[in-house]
Coordinates of C-alpha atoms in Angstrom, one line a residue:
X1 CA 1.4 21.2 30.5
X2 CA 1.6 18.1 33.2
X3 CA 3.4 15.3 33.6
X4 CA 1.9 13.2 32.0
X5 CA 1.8 15.7 28.8
X6 CA 4.0 12.9 26.8
X7 CA 2.0 10.1 27.5
X8 CA -1.0 11.4 26.1
X9 CA 0.9 12.3 23.2
X10 CA 1.7 9.8 21.8
X11 CA -1.5 7.6 23.1
X12 CA -4.3 9.9 23.1
X13 CA -6.1 10.6 26.0
X14 CA -8.8 7.3 26.0
X15 CA -4.6 5.7 25.7
X16 CA -3.5 7.4 29.1
X17 CA -7.5 7.4 31.1
X18 CA -6.9 3.2 29.9
X19 CA -3.7 3.3 32.3
X20 CA -5.0 5.4 34.7
X21 CA -8.0 2.9 35.7
X22 CA -5.5 0.1 35.0
X23 CA -4.4 -2.1 38.0
X24 CA -1.7 -4.1 38.0
X25 CA 0.1 -6.8 40.6
X26 CA 4.2 -6.6 40.6
X27 CA 5.8 -10.0 42.3
X28 CA 9.9 -9.2 42.9
X29 CA 11.3 -5.6 42.3
X30 CA 15.0 -7.3 42.7
X31 CA 17.2 -5.9 39.8
X32 CA 13.9 -6.3 37.1
X33 CA 10.9 -5.6 38.9
X34 CA 12.3 -2.2 40.3
X35 CA 13.0 -0.9 36.7
X36 CA 9.3 -2.2 35.5
X37 CA 7.9 -0.4 38.0
X38 CA 9.7 2.8 37.7
X39 CA 8.3 2.4 33.7
X40 CA 4.9 2.0 34.6
X41 CA 5.0 5.0 37.4
X42 CA 5.8 7.3 35.0
X43 CA 3.3 6.2 32.5
X44 CA 0.0 6.6 34.4
X45 CA -0.6 3.8 35.5
X46 CA -3.0 4.6 38.4
X47 CA -3.6 1.8 40.7
X48 CA -0.1 -0.5 41.1
X49 CA 0.6 -2.9 44.3
X50 CA 4.2 -3.8 44.4
X51 CA 5.3 -7.3 46.5
X52 CA 8.6 -8.4 47.6
X53 CA 9.6 -9.4 50.9
X54 CA 13.9 -8.1 51.0
X55 CA 15.7 -5.6 52.2
X56 CA 17.6 -3.2 50.1
X57 CA 21.2 -5.0 50.6
X58 CA 24.6 -3.7 49.7
X59 CA 25.0 -6.3 46.9
X60 CA 21.8 -4.9 45.7
X61 CA 23.5 -1.2 44.4
X62 CA 25.0 -2.4 41.6
X63 CA 21.4 -2.8 39.2
X64 CA 18.6 -2.3 42.0
X65 CA 16.9 0.9 41.4
X66 CA 15.7 1.2 45.6
X67 CA 19.2 0.3 46.8
X68 CA 21.5 4.0 47.5
X69 CA 24.3 3.7 50.2
X70 CA 20.9 6.3 52.2
X71 CA 18.4 3.0 52.4
X72 CA 20.5 -0.1 53.5
X73 CA 18.3 -2.6 55.4
X74 CA 15.0 -1.0 54.3
X75 CA 12.3 -2.6 53.0
X76 CA 12.6 -2.4 48.6
X77 CA 8.5 -1.8 48.7
X78 CA 8.2 1.3 50.9
X79 CA 11.6 2.7 49.8
X80 CA 9.6 2.7 46.1
X81 CA 6.8 3.8 47.5
X82 CA 8.2 6.7 48.4
X83 CA 10.0 7.3 45.2
X84 CA 6.8 6.9 43.1
X85 CA 5.0 9.2 45.8
X86 CA 7.4 11.6 44.3
X87 CA 6.9 10.5 40.6
X88 CA 3.1 10.6 40.8
X89 CA 1.5 11.0 43.1
X90 CA -2.0 10.2 41.3
X91 CA -1.0 6.9 41.5
X92 CA -2.7 4.6 44.1
X93 CA 0.2 2.4 44.9
X94 CA 0.0 -0.6 47.7
X95 CA 3.0 -1.2 49.2
X96 CA 2.9 -5.3 50.1
X97 CA 6.9 -6.3 52.5
X98 CA 5.6 -9.8 51.6
X99 CA 6.6 -13.3 49.9
X100 CA 4.7 -14.6 47.3
X101 CA 4.3 -18.5 47.5
X102 CA 1.3 -21.8 47.5
X103 CA -2.2 -20.6 49.1
X104 CA -0.6 -16.5 49.3
X105 CA -3.9 -14.7 49.2
X106 CA -3.4 -11.7 46.7
X107 CA -6.7 -11.5 45.0
X108 CA -5.1 -11.8 41.9
X109 CA -8.6 -11.6 40.3
X110 CA -9.2 -7.8 40.7
X111 CA -6.0 -7.1 38.6
X112 CA -6.0 -6.1 35.2
X113 CA -2.0 -7.2 34.5
X114 CA 0.2 -9.7 36.9
X115 CA 3.5 -9.7 36.6
X116 CA 6.2 -11.9 37.3
X117 CA 9.6 -10.4 38.2
X118 CA 10.9 -13.7 41.2
X119 CA 13.3 -15.5 41.2
X120 CA 12.3 -18.5 43.2
X121 CA 11.9 -21.3 41.0
X122 CA 9.3 -22.9 43.7
X123 CA 7.5 -20.0 43.9
X124 CA 7.8 -19.2 40.5
X125 CA 6.0 -21.8 39.2
X126 CA 3.1 -21.7 41.7
X127 CA 3.1 -17.8 40.4
X128 CA 2.9 -18.9 37.0
X129 CA -0.4 -21.8 37.9
X130 CA -2.2 -19.3 40.0
X131 CA -1.8 -16.3 37.7
X132 CA -3.1 -18.0 34.1
X133 CA -5.9 -19.3 35.9
X134 CA -7.4 -15.6 36.3
X135 CA -9.2 -13.4 33.8
X136 CA -5.7 -11.3 34.4
X137 CA -3.3 -10.6 31.7
X138 CA 0.2 -12.6 33.1
X139 CA 3.4 -11.6 31.5
X140 CA 6.5 -13.3 33.3
X141 CA 10.4 -12.5 33.6
X142 CA 12.7 -14.9 33.3
X143 CA 17.0 -14.8 34.5
X144 CA 18.6 -11.7 33.9
X145 CA 21.6 -13.1 35.8
X146 CA 25.0 -13.6 33.4
X147 CA 24.6 -11.3 30.8
X148 CA 25.8 -9.3 29.1
X149 CA 24.7 -8.6 25.1
X150 CA 21.3 -6.6 25.4
X151 CA 20.9 -7.1 22.0
X152 CA 20.0 -11.0 23.0
X153 CA 16.7 -9.6 25.5
X154 CA 13.9 -11.5 23.6
X155 CA 10.5 -11.8 23.5
X156 CA 8.4 -15.2 23.7
X157 CA 5.3 -17.3 24.3
X158 CA 6.2 -19.5 27.9
X159 CA 7.5 -22.9 25.7
X160 CA 9.0 -21.2 23.3
X161 CA 11.2 -20.2 25.1
X162 CA 15.1 -21.7 24.3
X163 CA 18.0 -21.4 24.9
X164 CA 17.0 -20.1 29.2
X165 CA 18.1 -22.7 32.0
X166 CA 14.9 -20.6 34.4
X167 CA 13.0 -21.3 31.3
X168 CA 13.8 -24.9 30.7
X169 CA 13.2 -25.6 34.6
X170 CA 10.7 -24.0 35.0
X171 CA 8.3 -26.1 32.5
X172 CA 10.6 -29.3 33.3
X173 CA 8.9 -28.6 36.8
X174 CA 5.2 -27.6 36.4
X175 CA 5.9 -31.0 33.1
X176 CA 7.0 -33.4 36.9
X177 CA 4.2 -32.2 38.1
X178 CA 1.6 -32.5 35.1
X179 CA 0.8 -28.7 36.4
X180 CA 0.5 -26.8 33.5
X181 CA -0.3 -22.7 32.2
X182 CA -3.8 -22.3 31.8
X183 CA -3.3 -20.1 28.8
X184 CA -0.2 -19.2 27.2
X185 CA 1.5 -16.3 28.2
X186 CA 4.6 -13.6 27.3
X187 CA 8.2 -13.6 29.1
X188 CA 11.2 -11.8 28.7
X189 CA 14.0 -14.0 28.3
X190 CA 17.9 -14.2 26.9
X191 CA 19.7 -17.3 25.5
X192 CA 23.2 -15.6 27.0
X193 CA 24.2 -17.6 29.4
X194 CA 27.8 -16.3 30.5
X195 CA 30.4 -18.4 33.3
X196 CA 30.4 -16.2 36.6
X197 CA 34.3 -15.1 36.8
X198 CA 34.8 -13.8 40.1
X199 CA 34.5 -15.3 44.1
X200 CA 31.3 -16.8 45.6
X201 CA 29.2 -14.7 47.1
X202 CA 26.5 -15.6 49.6
X203 CA 23.0 -15.7 48.4
X204 CA 21.2 -15.0 51.2
X205 CA 18.0 -16.6 52.8
X206 CA 16.0 -19.0 50.9
X207 CA 18.2 -18.7 47.4
X208 CA 20.2 -20.9 45.8
X209 CA 23.0 -19.1 43.9
X210 CA 24.0 -15.5 43.6
X211 CA 25.0 -15.1 40.1
X212 CA 26.6 -12.5 38.5
X213 CA 24.5 -9.2 37.4
X214 CA 25.0 -5.8 35.5
X215 CA 22.3 -2.9 35.2
X216 CA 21.9 -2.6 31.9
X217 CA 20.5 -6.0 31.4
X218 CA 17.9 -6.3 34.4
X219 CA 17.3 -2.1 33.2
X220 CA 15.7 -3.5 29.7
X221 CA 14.2 -6.6 31.3
X222 CA 12.5 -4.1 33.2
X223 CA 11.2 -2.0 31.1
X224 CA 10.6 -5.0 28.6
X225 CA 8.3 -6.2 31.3
X226 CA 6.7 -3.4 32.1
X227 CA 6.4 -2.5 27.9
X228 CA 4.2 -5.7 27.2
X229 CA 1.6 -4.7 30.2
X230 CA 1.9 -1.1 29.0
X231 CA 0.6 -2.2 25.4
X232 CA -2.0 -4.8 26.4
X233 CA -3.4 -2.3 28.0
X234 CA -3.2 0.2 25.2
X235 CA -4.7 -2.9 23.5
X236 CA -7.9 -3.7 25.3
X237 CA -9.7 0.2 25.3
X238 CA -12.4 0.5 24.4

């Protein structure tokens, strides 16, 4: 018996081989992205590139996989790479402590799937445009903050996302700039928007606001994003 026996039992030898041969790049390994990466690694993915500029902060502990008292101050991508080596050492994990921004070259055409779990509105809009212009499949996570009800998490095409402030802001920005995605793409979203009842928090450099978030919501967002990637890889296998 091997570590991926249950995966192979479900998807078959060809399906597992497809996962092992697939190349995925994930932007953002915070509350959503870190759980997405975990699911991909445990499912037998063969090549995963992690891109995130941040180090673990004390405020990450309530919802982010790499965040513990022992990892404070360390780059999130490096913490995850170490963890994943202990789970699936056969997976080639590339950890880039870097930020996606317009003009950055991450070789997106070299991937089968591009995943978006970043927070910045501008960077997210630019990634949508660049990723949908490639031959790779693209999936994006909308806002996961200010929510408690997991039953409201949904999947929809970007222009069909309703009730999500981030999705609305992205569409407005793209239309204002007269730049639209080159092809349709699916998003994970949730229309629940609750008020923040606690004191204001320092959002950190480059972030406009720090909203309240819970691990069960960000985790389901991340697992759902991983599920979209896995389903696509399995559907595309020979």
